[in-house]
Coordinates of C-alpha atoms in Angstrom, one line a residue:
X645 CA -10.5 17.0 21.7
X646 CA -9.6 19.1 24.7
X647 CA -6.1 20.3 25.6
X648 CA -4.1 19.4 28.7
X649 CA -0.9 21.0 29.9
X650 CA 1.1 20.7 33.1
X651 CA 4.3 22.0 34.5
X652 CA 6.6 21.5 37.4
X653 CA 9.8 23.4 37.8
X654 CA 11.4 26.8 38.8
X655 CA 9.6 28.8 36.1
X656 CA 6.5 31.0 36.3
X657 CA 4.0 28.1 36.2
X658 CA 0.9 30.3 35.7
X659 CA 2.4 32.0 32.6
X660 CA 3.7 28.7 31.2
X661 CA 0.3 27.1 31.6
X662 CA -1.6 30.0 29.9
X663 CA 0.9 30.1 27.0
X664 CA 0.7 26.3 26.6
X665 CA -3.1 26.4 26.6
X666 CA -3.1 29.1 24.0
X667 CA -1.1 26.8 21.8
X668 CA -3.5 23.9 22.5
X669 CA -6.7 25.9 21.9
X670 CA -7.3 24.3 18.5
X671 CA -8.1 21.2 20.5
X672 CA -11.0 22.8 22.3
X673 CA -12.1 26.3 23.2
X674 CA -15.5 26.2 25.0
X675 CA -13.9 26.8 28.4
X676 CA -10.5 26.8 30.1
X677 CA -8.9 26.6 33.6
X678 CA -5.8 26.1 35.6
X679 CA -4.9 24.8 39.0
X680 CA -1.7 25.7 40.9
X681 CA -0.3 24.4 44.2
X682 CA 0.7 27.4 46.3
X683 CA -0.3 27.1 50.0
X684 CA -3.0 24.7 48.9
X685 CA -4.8 24.5 45.5
X686 CA -5.4 27.7 43.7
X687 CA -7.9 27.5 40.8
X688 CA -9.2 29.7 38.1
X689 CA -11.6 28.6 35.4
X690 CA -14.3 30.0 33.2
X691 CA -16.4 29.5 30.1
X692 CA -14.8 31.1 27.0
X693 CA -11.3 31.3 25.6
X694 CA -7.9 31.2 27.1
X695 CA -7.8 35.0 26.8
X696 CA -10.7 35.1 29.2
X697 CA -8.9 32.8 31.6
X698 CA -5.9 35.0 31.5
X699 CA -7.9 37.8 33.1
X700 CA -9.7 35.5 35.5
X701 CA -6.4 34.1 36.8
X702 CA -4.5 37.3 37.0
X703 CA -4.5 37.3 40.8
X704 CA -3.3 33.8 41.2
X705 CA 0.3 33.3 42.4
X706 CA 2.9 32.3 39.8
X707 CA 3.4 28.9 41.4
X708 CA 5.9 26.2 40.4
X709 CA 3.6 23.3 39.8
X710 CA 0.2 23.2 38.0
X711 CA -2.1 21.8 35.4
X712 CA -4.4 23.4 32.8
X713 CA -7.1 22.5 30.4
X714 CA -9.0 23.9 27.4
X715 CA -12.3 22.2 26.8
X716 CA -14.3 20.8 23.9
X717 CA -17.6 20.0 25.6
X718 CA -19.1 16.5 25.6
X719 CA -21.0 15.9 28.9
X720 CA -22.5 19.3 30.0
X721 CA -22.4 22.5 28.0
X722 CA -19.8 25.3 28.3
X723 CA -20.0 26.9 31.7
X724 CA -17.9 28.0 34.6
X725 CA -19.1 24.9 36.6
X726 CA -18.3 22.5 33.8
X727 CA -14.9 24.0 33.0
X728 CA -11.8 22.0 34.2
X729 CA -10.0 21.6 36.5
X730 CA -12.5 19.7 38.7
X731 CA -12.0 19.5 42.5
X732 CA -13.1 17.0 45.0
X733 CA -15.2 18.3 48.0
X734 CA -12.1 18.5 50.2
X735 CA -10.4 20.9 47.8
X736 CA -7.2 19.0 48.0
X737 CA -7.3 17.2 44.6
X738 CA -7.6 18.8 41.2
X739 CA -8.1 16.9 37.9
X740 CA -8.2 17.7 34.2
X741 CA -9.5 15.1 31.7
X742 CA -9.7 14.6 28.0
X743 CA -11.9 11.7 26.9
X744 CA -15.3 10.2 27.8
X745 CA -16.0 8.0 30.9
X746 CA -18.6 5.6 29.5
X747 CA -19.7 4.2 32.9
X748 CA -19.8 7.6 34.6
X749 CA -23.6 7.4 35.4
X750 CA -23.1 4.1 37.3
X751 CA -20.1 5.5 39.2
X752 CA -21.9 8.7 39.9
X753 CA -24.9 6.8 41.3
X754 CA -22.7 4.8 43.6
X755 CA -20.8 7.9 44.8
X756 CA -24.1 9.8 45.5
X757 CA -25.3 6.8 47.6
X758 CA -22.3 7.5 49.8
X759 CA -23.3 11.1 50.3
X760 CA -21.2 12.8 47.6
X761 CA -22.7 15.8 45.9
X762 CA -21.7 16.9 42.4
X763 CA -21.3 20.5 41.2
X764 CA -21.1 20.0 37.4
X765 CA -22.8 18.0 34.6
X766 CA -19.5 16.5 33.4
X767 CA -18.4 12.9 33.4
X768 CA -14.9 14.2 34.4
X769 CA -16.0 15.3 37.9
X770 CA -16.9 11.6 38.6
X771 CA -13.2 10.8 38.3
X772 CA -12.0 13.2 40.9
X773 CA -14.8 12.3 43.3
X774 CA -14.0 8.6 42.8
X775 CA -10.3 9.1 43.5
X776 CA -11.1 11.2 46.6
X777 CA -13.5 8.6 47.9
X778 CA -10.8 5.9 47.6
X779 CA -8.2 8.1 49.2
X780 CA -10.5 8.8 52.2
X781 CA -11.7 5.2 52.6
X782 CA -8.2 3.7 52.4
X783 CA -5.8 5.9 54.3
X784 CA -3.1 3.2 54.2
X785 CA -2.8 3.5 50.4
X786 CA -0.5 5.9 48.6
X787 CA -2.1 8.4 46.4
X788 CA -0.7 6.7 43.3
X789 CA -2.1 3.4 44.4
X790 CA -5.5 5.0 45.0
X791 CA -5.4 6.5 41.6
X792 CA -4.6 3.1 40.0
X793 CA -7.4 1.5 42.0
X794 CA -9.9 4.2 40.7
X795 CA -8.8 3.8 37.1
X796 CA -9.4 0.0 37.3
X797 CA -13.1 0.9 37.9
X798 CA -13.3 3.1 34.8
X799 CA -14.6 2.2 31.4
X800 CA -13.9 4.7 28.6
X801 CA -11.1 6.9 27.4
X802 CA -9.0 9.4 29.3
X803 CA -6.0 11.5 29.3
X804 CA -5.6 12.8 32.9
X805 CA -3.4 15.2 34.8
X806 CA -3.9 15.4 38.6
X807 CA -2.6 17.5 41.5
X808 CA -2.8 16.5 45.1
X809 CA -2.0 19.5 47.4
X810 CA -0.6 17.0 50.0
X811 CA 2.2 16.2 47.4
X812 CA 3.2 19.6 46.0
X813 CA 6.2 18.2 44.1
X814 CA 4.2 15.8 41.9
X815 CA 1.9 15.7 38.9
X816 CA 0.1 12.4 38.3
X817 CA -0.9 11.6 34.7
X818 CA -2.7 8.6 33.1
X819 CA -3.6 7.6 29.6
X820 CA -6.2 5.3 28.0
X821 CA -7.1 6.2 24.5
X822 CA -6.3 9.9 24.7
X823 CA -2.8 11.1 23.9
X824 CA -0.3 12.5 26.5
X825 CA 3.3 13.4 26.1
X826 CA 5.8 14.2 28.9
X827 CA 8.5 16.8 28.2
X828 CA 11.9 16.5 29.9
X829 CA 13.7 19.7 30.6
X830 CA 16.6 20.8 32.8
X831 CA 15.2 20.7 36.3
X832 CA 11.7 21.0 35.0
X833 CA 9.1 18.7 33.5
X834 CA 6.0 19.2 31.3
X835 CA 3.0 17.2 30.3
X836 CA 0.6 18.0 27.4
X837 CA -1.9 16.5 25.0
X838 CA 0.6 17.1 22.1
X839 CA 4.0 18.7 21.6
X840 CA 2.8 22.2 20.8
X841 CA 3.1 23.6 24.4
X842 CA 6.3 21.7 25.0
X843 CA 8.5 22.6 22.0
X844 CA 9.3 26.1 23.3
X845 CA 11.0 24.5 26.3
X846 CA 12.4 21.2 25.3
X847 CA 12.6 18.8 22.4
X848 CA 13.0 15.7 24.6
X849 CA 9.8 13.8 25.2
X850 CA 8.3 10.5 26.4
X851 CA 5.1 9.2 24.9
X852 CA 2.7 7.5 27.2
X853 CA 0.9 4.4 26.1
X854 CA -2.6 3.2 27.0
X855 CA -2.9 1.7 30.4
X856 CA 0.0 3.7 31.9
X857 CA 0.1 5.9 34.9
X858 CA 3.1 8.3 35.4
X859 CA 4.4 10.2 38.4
X860 CA 6.1 13.4 37.3
X861 CA 8.6 15.1 39.6
X862 CA 11.0 18.0 39.1
X863 CA 13.8 15.7 38.0
X864 CA 12.1 13.0 36.0
X865 CA 9.1 10.7 35.4
X866 CA 8.3 7.2 36.6
X867 CA 5.9 5.1 34.6
X868 CA 3.9 2.1 35.7
X869 CA 0.9 0.1 34.4
X870 CA -2.5 0.4 36.0
X871 CA -1.6 -3.0 37.5
X872 CA 1.6 -1.5 39.1
X873 CA 4.1 -3.0 36.7
X874 CA 7.1 -0.7 36.1
X875 CA 7.5 0.4 32.5
X876 CA 10.8 1.5 30.9
X877 CA 10.2 4.4 28.4
X878 CA 12.4 5.6 25.6
X879 CA 13.2 9.3 25.3
X880 CA 12.4 10.8 21.8
X881 CA 13.5 14.0 20.1
X882 CA 10.8 16.2 18.6
X883 CA 11.5 17.2 15.0
X884 CA 9.2 20.3 15.0
X885 CA 10.2 23.9 15.7
X886 CA 8.6 26.7 17.6
X887 CA 8.3 28.7 14.3
X888 CA 6.1 26.0 12.9
X889 CA 3.4 26.7 15.4
X890 CA 3.4 30.5 15.0
X891 CA 1.3 32.4 12.4
X892 CA 4.4 34.0 10.7
X893 CA 2.6 37.2 9.8
X894 CA -0.6 35.6 8.5
X895 CA -3.9 36.6 10.0
X896 CA -4.9 33.0 10.6
X897 CA -3.2 29.6 10.8
X898 CA -5.5 28.3 8.1
X899 CA -4.3 30.9 5.6
X900 CA -0.7 30.2 6.6
X901 CA -1.2 26.5 6.1
X902 CA -2.9 27.0 2.7
X903 CA 0.2 29.0 1.6
X904 CA 2.5 26.4 3.1
X905 CA 1.4 23.7 0.7
X906 CA 4.1 24.1 -1.9
X907 CA 6.6 23.6 0.9
X908 CA 4.7 20.8 2.7
X909 CA 4.4 18.8 -0.5
X910 CA 8.0 19.4 -1.4
X911 CA 8.9 18.1 2.1
X912 CA 6.7 15.1 1.6
X913 CA 8.4 14.3 -1.6
X914 CA 12.0 15.0 -0.4
X915 CA 14.1 11.9 -0.2
X916 CA 11.4 9.8 -1.8
X917 CA 11.7 10.7 -5.5
X918 CA 14.7 9.9 -7.5
X919 CA 13.7 11.8 -10.7
X920 CA 16.5 10.8 -13.0
X921 CA 15.8 7.1 -12.4
X922 CA 12.0 7.4 -11.9
X923 CA 12.4 5.7 -8.5
X924 CA 10.2 6.0 -5.4
X925 CA 11.7 5.2 -2.0
X926 CA 9.2 4.5 0.8
X927 CA 11.3 2.9 3.4
X928 CA 8.4 2.6 5.9
X929 CA 6.7 0.1 3.5
X930 CA 9.7 -2.0 2.5
X931 CA 9.1 -4.8 5.1
X932 CA 5.5 -5.3 4.0
X933 CA 5.6 -4.5 0.3
X934 CA 5.4 -8.1 -0.9
X935 CA 2.4 -8.8 1.2
X936 CA 0.7 -5.6 0.2
X937 CA 1.4 -6.4 -3.5
X938 CA -0.1 -9.8 -3.1
X939 CA -3.3 -8.5 -1.5
X940 CA -6.6 -9.2 -3.3
X941 CA -8.0 -5.9 -2.0
X942 CA -7.2 -2.9 0.1
X943 CA -9.5 -1.3 2.7
X944 CA -8.9 2.3 3.7
X945 CA -10.5 3.8 6.9
X946 CA -10.5 7.4 7.9
X947 CA -12.7 10.3 9.1
X948 CA -13.5 13.8 7.8
X949 CA -10.9 15.3 5.4
X950 CA -8.8 12.2 5.7
X951 CA -11.8 10.2 4.4
X952 CA -11.9 12.5 1.4
X953 CA -8.2 11.9 0.7
X954 CA -8.9 8.1 1.1
X955 CA -11.5 8.5 -1.7
X956 CA -8.9 10.0 -3.9
X957 CA -6.6 7.1 -2.9
X958 CA -9.3 4.7 -4.1
X959 CA -9.1 6.2 -7.6
X960 CA -5.3 6.3 -7.5
X961 CA -4.9 2.6 -6.4
X962 CA -7.4 1.3 -8.8
X963 CA -6.0 3.4 -11.7
X964 CA -2.3 3.0 -11.1
X965 CA -2.1 -0.3 -9.2
X966 CA -5.2 -2.1 -10.5
X967 CA -6.0 -3.0 -6.9
X968 CA -9.7 -3.1 -5.7
X969 CA -10.2 -0.6 -2.9
X970 CA -13.0 -0.1 -0.3
X971 CA -13.1 3.2 1.6
X972 CA -14.8 3.0 5.0
X973 CA -15.8 5.6 7.5
X974 CA -13.7 4.6 10.5
X975 CA -16.5 5.5 12.8
X976 CA -18.7 2.8 11.3
X977 CA -16.0 0.2 10.5
X978 CA -15.9 -1.8 13.7
X979 CA -19.6 -1.8 14.3
X980 CA -20.6 -3.8 11.2
X981 CA -18.5 -7.0 11.6
X982 CA -16.0 -6.1 8.9
X983 CA -15.0 -9.1 6.7
X984 CA -11.2 -9.0 7.3
X985 CA -8.7 -11.7 8.0
X986 CA -4.9 -12.3 7.6
X987 CA -5.2 -12.1 3.8
X988 CA -6.5 -8.5 4.0
X989 CA -4.8 -5.1 4.3
X990 CA -6.2 -2.1 6.1
X991 CA -4.8 1.4 5.5
X992 CA -5.7 4.0 8.1
X993 CA -5.3 7.7 7.6
X994 CA -5.2 10.4 10.3
X995 CA -3.4 13.8 10.4
X996 CA -2.9 13.6 14.1
X997 CA -2.5 9.8 14.4
X998 CA -4.9 10.0 17.4
X999 CA -8.4 10.1 15.9
X1000 CA -10.3 7.8 18.2
X1001 CA -12.5 6.1 15.6
X1002 CA -9.6 5.5 13.3
X1003 CA -7.5 4.0 16.1
X1004 CA -10.5 1.8 16.9
X1005 CA -10.7 0.6 13.3
X1006 CA -7.0 -0.1 13.3
X1007 CA -7.2 -2.2 16.5
X1008 CA -10.2 -4.2 15.1
X1009 CA -8.3 -5.0 11.9
X1010 CA -5.3 -6.1 14.0
X1011 CA -7.5 -8.3 16.1
X1012 CA -8.7 -10.0 13.0
X1013 CA -5.1 -10.6 11.7
X1014 CA -5.1 -8.1 8.8
X1015 CA -1.9 -6.3 7.8
X1016 CA -2.3 -2.7 9.0
X1017 CA -0.7 0.4 7.3
X1018 CA -0.9 4.0 8.4
X1019 CA -0.5 7.5 6.9
X1020 CA -0.2 10.2 9.4
X1021 CA 1.6 13.5 10.1
X1022 CA 2.7 13.1 13.8
X1023 CA 5.8 11.1 14.7
X1024 CA 5.2 9.2 17.9
X1025 CA 1.4 9.2 17.6
X1026 CA -0.7 6.2 18.5
X1027 CA -1.4 5.3 14.9
X1028 CA 2.3 5.4 13.9
X1029 CA 3.2 3.2 16.8
X1030 CA 0.5 0.6 16.4
X1031 CA 0.4 0.0 12.6
X1032 CA 2.6 -2.7 11.1
X1033 CA 4.1 -0.2 8.7
X1034 CA 3.4 3.2 7.2
X1035 CA 4.4 6.5 5.8
X1036 CA 4.7 10.0 7.4
X1037 CA 3.4 13.0 5.5
X1038 CA 6.0 15.4 6.9
X1039 CA 3.6 18.3 6.4
X1040 CA 4.6 20.0 9.6
X1041 CA 2.2 21.0 12.4
X1042 CA -1.3 21.8 11.3
X1043 CA -2.9 24.2 13.8
X1044 CA -6.0 25.4 11.8
X1045 CA -9.0 23.2 12.8
X1046 CA -10.1 23.0 9.1
X1047 CA -7.5 20.8 7.5
X1048 CA -5.8 22.0 4.3
X1049 CA -2.1 21.0 3.9
X1050 CA -2.8 17.6 5.5
X1051 CA -5.2 16.7 2.7
X1052 CA -2.7 17.5 -0.1
X1053 CA 0.1 15.7 1.8
X1054 CA -2.0 12.6 2.3
X1055 CA -2.9 12.6 -1.4
X1056 CA 0.8 12.8 -2.3
X1057 CA 1.6 9.9 -0.1
X1058 CA -1.3 7.9 -1.6
X1059 CA 0.0 8.7 -5.1
X1060 CA 3.5 7.5 -4.1
X1061 CA 2.1 4.3 -2.7
X1062 CA -0.1 3.6 -5.7
X1063 CA 2.8 4.1 -8.1
X1064 CA 5.1 1.9 -6.0
X1065 CA 2.4 -0.8 -5.8
X1066 CA 1.6 -0.6 -9.5
X1067 CA 5.2 -1.2 -10.4
X1068 CA 5.6 -4.0 -7.9
X1069 CA 2.4 -5.7 -9.2
X1070 CA 3.6 -5.4 -12.8
X1071 CA 0.5 -3.5 -14.0
X1072 CA 2.1 0.0 -14.3
X1073 CA 4.5 0.6 -17.2
X1074 CA 7.8 2.4 -16.6
X1075 CA 6.7 5.0 -19.0
X1076 CA 3.4 5.8 -17.2
X1077 CA 5.1 5.7 -13.8
X1078 CA 7.7 8.1 -15.0
X1079 CA 5.0 10.5 -16.3
X1080 CA 3.3 10.6 -13.0
X1081 CA 6.5 10.9 -11.0
X1082 CA 7.8 13.8 -13.1
X1083 CA 4.4 15.5 -12.7
X1084 CA 4.4 15.0 -8.9
X1085 CA 7.7 16.9 -8.8
X1086 CA 6.1 19.9 -10.6
X1087 CA 3.1 20.1 -8.3
X1088 CA 4.6 22.5 -5.7
X1089 CA 5.4 25.1 -8.4
X1090 CA 2.0 24.8 -9.9
X1091 CA 0.3 25.4 -6.5
X1092 CA 2.4 28.6 -6.2
X1093 CA 0.8 29.7 -9.5
X1094 CA -2.7 29.1 -8.0
X1095 CA -1.8 30.9 -4.8
X1096 CA -0.8 33.9 -6.9
X1097 CA -4.5 34.2 -7.9
X1098 CA -5.7 34.7 -4.4
X1099 CA -6.8 38.3 -5.0
X1100 CA -9.1 37.1 -7.8
X1101 CA -10.5 34.3 -5.6
X1102 CA -11.1 36.7 -2.8
X1103 CA -13.0 38.9 -5.2
X1104 CA -15.1 35.9 -6.1
X1105 CA -15.7 35.2 -2.4
X1106 CA -16.9 38.8 -1.9
X1107 CA -19.6 38.1 -4.5
X1108 CA -20.9 35.0 -2.8
X1109 CA -20.6 35.8 0.9
X1110 CA -24.4 36.2 0.8
X1111 CA -25.2 32.7 -0.3
X1112 CA -27.1 30.4 2.1
X1113 CA -26.2 27.3 0.2
X1114 CA -23.5 26.0 -2.2
X1115 CA -23.3 23.0 -4.4
X1116 CA -20.0 21.4 -5.5
X1117 CA -19.8 19.0 -8.5
X1118 CA -17.0 16.8 -9.6
X1119 CA -16.3 13.6 -11.5
X1120 CA -13.7 10.9 -11.3
X1121 CA -10.6 12.0 -9.3
X1122 CA -12.4 15.3 -8.5
X1123 CA -15.5 13.9 -7.0
X1124 CA -13.7 13.7 -3.6
X1125 CA -12.5 17.3 -4.1
X1126 CA -16.1 18.4 -4.4
X1127 CA -16.8 16.8 -1.0
X1128 CA -13.8 18.4 0.5
X1129 CA -14.6 21.8 -0.9
X1130 CA -18.1 21.6 0.5
X1131 CA -16.8 20.4 3.9
X1132 CA -14.3 23.4 4.1
X1133 CA -17.1 25.9 3.5
X1134 CA -19.4 24.3 6.1
X1135 CA -16.7 24.0 8.7
X1136 CA -15.6 27.6 8.8
X1137 CA -18.3 29.8 7.3
X1138 CA -21.4 27.8 8.5
X1139 CA -22.9 28.0 5.0
X1140 CA -24.8 24.8 4.1
X1141 CA -22.9 23.1 1.2
X1142 CA -23.0 19.7 -0.4
X1143 CA -20.6 17.9 -2.8
X1144 CA -21.8 15.4 -5.4
X1145 CA -20.6 13.3 -8.3
X1146 CA -21.7 15.6 -11.1
X1147 CA -24.0 13.0 -12.7
X1148 CA -25.9 12.6 -9.4
X1149 CA -27.1 16.2 -9.6
X1150 CA -30.0 15.0 -11.7
X1151 CA -31.1 12.5 -9.0
X1152 CA -32.3 15.1 -6.5
X1153 CA -30.0 18.1 -5.9
X1154 CA -31.0 19.7 -9.2
X1155 CA -34.3 20.7 -7.4
X1156 CA -32.3 23.1 -5.2
X1157 CA -30.8 25.1 -8.1
X1158 CA -32.1 28.6 -8.7
X1159 CA -30.7 32.1 -9.3
X1160 CA -29.3 32.3 -5.8
X1161 CA -27.5 28.9 -5.8
X1162 CA -23.7 29.0 -6.5
X1163 CA -22.6 25.8 -8.2
X1164 CA -18.9 25.1 -8.1
X1165 CA -17.9 22.8 -11.0
X1166 CA -14.6 21.0 -11.1
X1167 CA -13.9 20.7 -14.8
X1168 CA -10.2 19.9 -14.9
X1169 CA -9.9 16.3 -16.0
X1170 CA -9.7 15.9 -19.7
X1171 CA -11.4 12.5 -19.9
X1172 CA -14.6 13.9 -18.3
X1173 CA -14.7 17.3 -19.8
X1174 CA -17.6 16.7 -22.2
X1175 CA -19.8 15.2 -19.4
X1176 CA -19.0 18.2 -17.2
X1177 CA -20.0 20.6 -20.0
X1178 CA -23.4 18.9 -20.0
X1179 CA -23.7 19.3 -16.3
X1180 CA -22.9 23.0 -16.6
X1181 CA -25.6 23.4 -19.2
X1182 CA -28.1 21.8 -16.9
X1183 CA -27.2 24.3 -14.1
X1184 CA -27.4 27.2 -16.5
X1185 CA -30.9 26.1 -17.7
X1186 CA -32.1 26.6 -14.1
X1187 CA -30.4 30.0 -13.6
X1188 CA -27.7 28.6 -11.3
X1189 CA -24.5 30.6 -10.8
X1190 CA -21.7 28.6 -12.2
X1191 CA -18.2 28.9 -10.8
X1192 CA -15.8 26.7 -12.8
X1193 CA -12.4 25.5 -11.7
X1194 CA -10.8 24.5 -15.0
X1195 CA -7.6 24.3 -17.0
X1196 CA -6.2 25.9 -20.1
X1197 CA -7.9 24.8 -23.3
X1198 CA -11.3 24.2 -21.7
X1199 CA -12.9 27.0 -23.9
X1200 CA -16.4 25.7 -23.8
X1201 CA -16.4 25.5 -20.0
X1202 CA -15.1 29.1 -19.9
X1203 CA -17.8 30.2 -22.3
X1204 CA -20.6 28.7 -20.2
X1205 CA -19.4 29.5 -16.7
X1206 CA -20.3 32.8 -15.1
X1207 CA -17.0 32.8 -13.2
X1208 CA -13.8 31.0 -13.9
X1209 CA -10.7 30.1 -11.9
X1210 CA -8.0 28.6 -14.2
X1211 CA -5.4 26.3 -12.7
X1212 CA -2.3 24.8 -14.4
X1213 CA -2.8 21.6 -16.3
X1214 CA -1.6 18.3 -14.7
X1215 CA -2.0 14.6 -14.9
X1216 CA -5.7 13.7 -14.3
X1217 CA -4.7 11.4 -11.5
X1218 CA -3.0 14.3 -9.7
X1219 CA -5.6 17.0 -10.4
X1220 CA -7.0 16.9 -6.8
X1221 CA -3.7 18.4 -5.6
X1222 CA -4.4 21.5 -7.6
X1223 CA -8.2 21.8 -7.9
X1224 CA -8.6 21.8 -4.1
X1225 CA -6.5 24.9 -3.6
X1226 CA -9.0 27.5 -5.0
X1227 CA -11.8 25.8 -2.9
X1228 CA -9.7 26.2 0.3
X1229 CA -9.1 29.9 -0.5
X1230 CA -12.8 30.5 -1.5
X1231 CA -14.0 29.0 1.8
X1232 CA -11.4 30.9 3.8
X1233 CA -12.3 34.3 2.4
X1234 CA -16.1 33.8 2.6
X1235 CA -15.6 32.9 6.3
X1236 CA -13.6 36.0 6.9
X1237 CA -16.1 38.1 5.2
X1238 CA -18.8 36.6 7.4
X1239 CA -16.8 37.4 10.6
X1240 CA -16.3 33.8 11.5
X1241 CA -13.5 32.5 13.7
X1242 CA -11.6 30.7 10.9
X1243 CA -9.1 28.9 13.1
X1244 CA -11.5 27.9 15.8
X1245 CA -14.9 27.3 14.2
X1246 CA -17.9 26.7 16.5
X1247 CA -18.5 23.2 17.8
X1248 CA -15.3 21.8 16.2
X1249 CA -11.9 20.8 17.5
X1250 CA -8.7 19.7 15.7
X1251 CA -8.0 16.2 16.9
X1252 CA -11.1 14.1 17.6
X1253 CA -10.0 11.8 20.4
X1254 CA -13.4 10.8 21.5
X1255 CA -16.0 8.6 19.8

């Protein structure tokens, strides 16, 4: 949530900040602002998008040091006053903040009792007022010491970038639960919520950890704890490229990322499959594989689309590894006294590796002594650094707020883990393992075949743009895909949609079906085909509009359905990797037809770093 960018160096600071914010806008786009130091603080901010800020800030000087912010609103609605940066009354300190200050009301009351007046509804303004109060009350303290003293009074999460006009060659940053990365250039330095604004300038970065405060100058960065203990930090090299965060000719990032899935899955498999010998190599799990294989059960925690991939993982682990699995909403996990101890294993899944609820679940499991594993896409993320072991998806940057290629990459990793674990536990035969491994290698080419049907799927979308509601039905491995298809449609087109196990339709949702109700039926798995045919008959008997996602040979499904999208056959266990593709395209084209902002849907942001 929210995007932070900062720059200090010889370049055009205003332009660097605006470009950086445009690359971070998927993290929040309710309002935006920048602050520069040039003969004092120069600030421009407004409700709206970064393009609106570009006009509002046109008269600012170029500057050589500054900070910027693009907001996803929590406390206080989108407005000019609530936009960041926030300034103290003296006009000498500017602050941008990502996170939530949980004790802001108490802090605000104390500050108001000292005569301080507030100009916004945000919790973030409390921070800059608190810092300024400490600075003015303790003139003997350095600004950094005053900042650390202020943060010791704060409860909650924050990623902060702060300017003090009295120190025009410094940016102060701090992290607690909200990611920040510092970029190291030649005579210039950068700070951002993630690497997207930095990669155009440098591939050398330092990741800040929770409880750290950093002072960034033109030649380097100094990191200390909130308690003033110096911290030595390693410099990492980013593996991403600038091309990866551009649209490459596609009208939207979402469509680009849908079409990238053959490559992203191939990248996820590269170096991990030895086809001739039917071997899977997951080096990140090697140190813990014996303990994982000996586990009596596996718990998976995730949010949103990653929760849907976790549900697919439940089917995969139980089918291929005969291991009992429980899938938990990470947002609920730590609030219900989870029954975990040192005998248990928790697997957490997050595209960004920074999802606040997922990180909280991870930390709760570690506190209870469980083995923790992670699946994520971002090297250097909090999840990747705090889990005991894990696997990267290598899907490349995902900019579209509605996740697509992250889902399929996560399912691929889950399949690789399930096969590996099944073989280690002695419950998966070499023959069966070989079948699934060989089919995994064919998945990228089969997705290409589905993507070639995009014109037909767009035509289908044109027919159903009118629909106020959708129903998605699936069984077995494709029940989670029904949930994911419904989520994609809701996220980007604002059409109400629900996903159900097909047999549950009779237990309530069937009351909704009429001649205006499109029902998407996932009839791709051979072992449930007869049951799915019965469900289609039930929909038809109530005049529902049946859209079937099916495979060759499903003649009865094709006869009964009003509309059919045929996908290549595959192993039932891997069918979600194919059946989800038409649903992504259907949601995308319906949203475009409705004039929706596909990449930046209302009320959403890409990386949910607040609870």
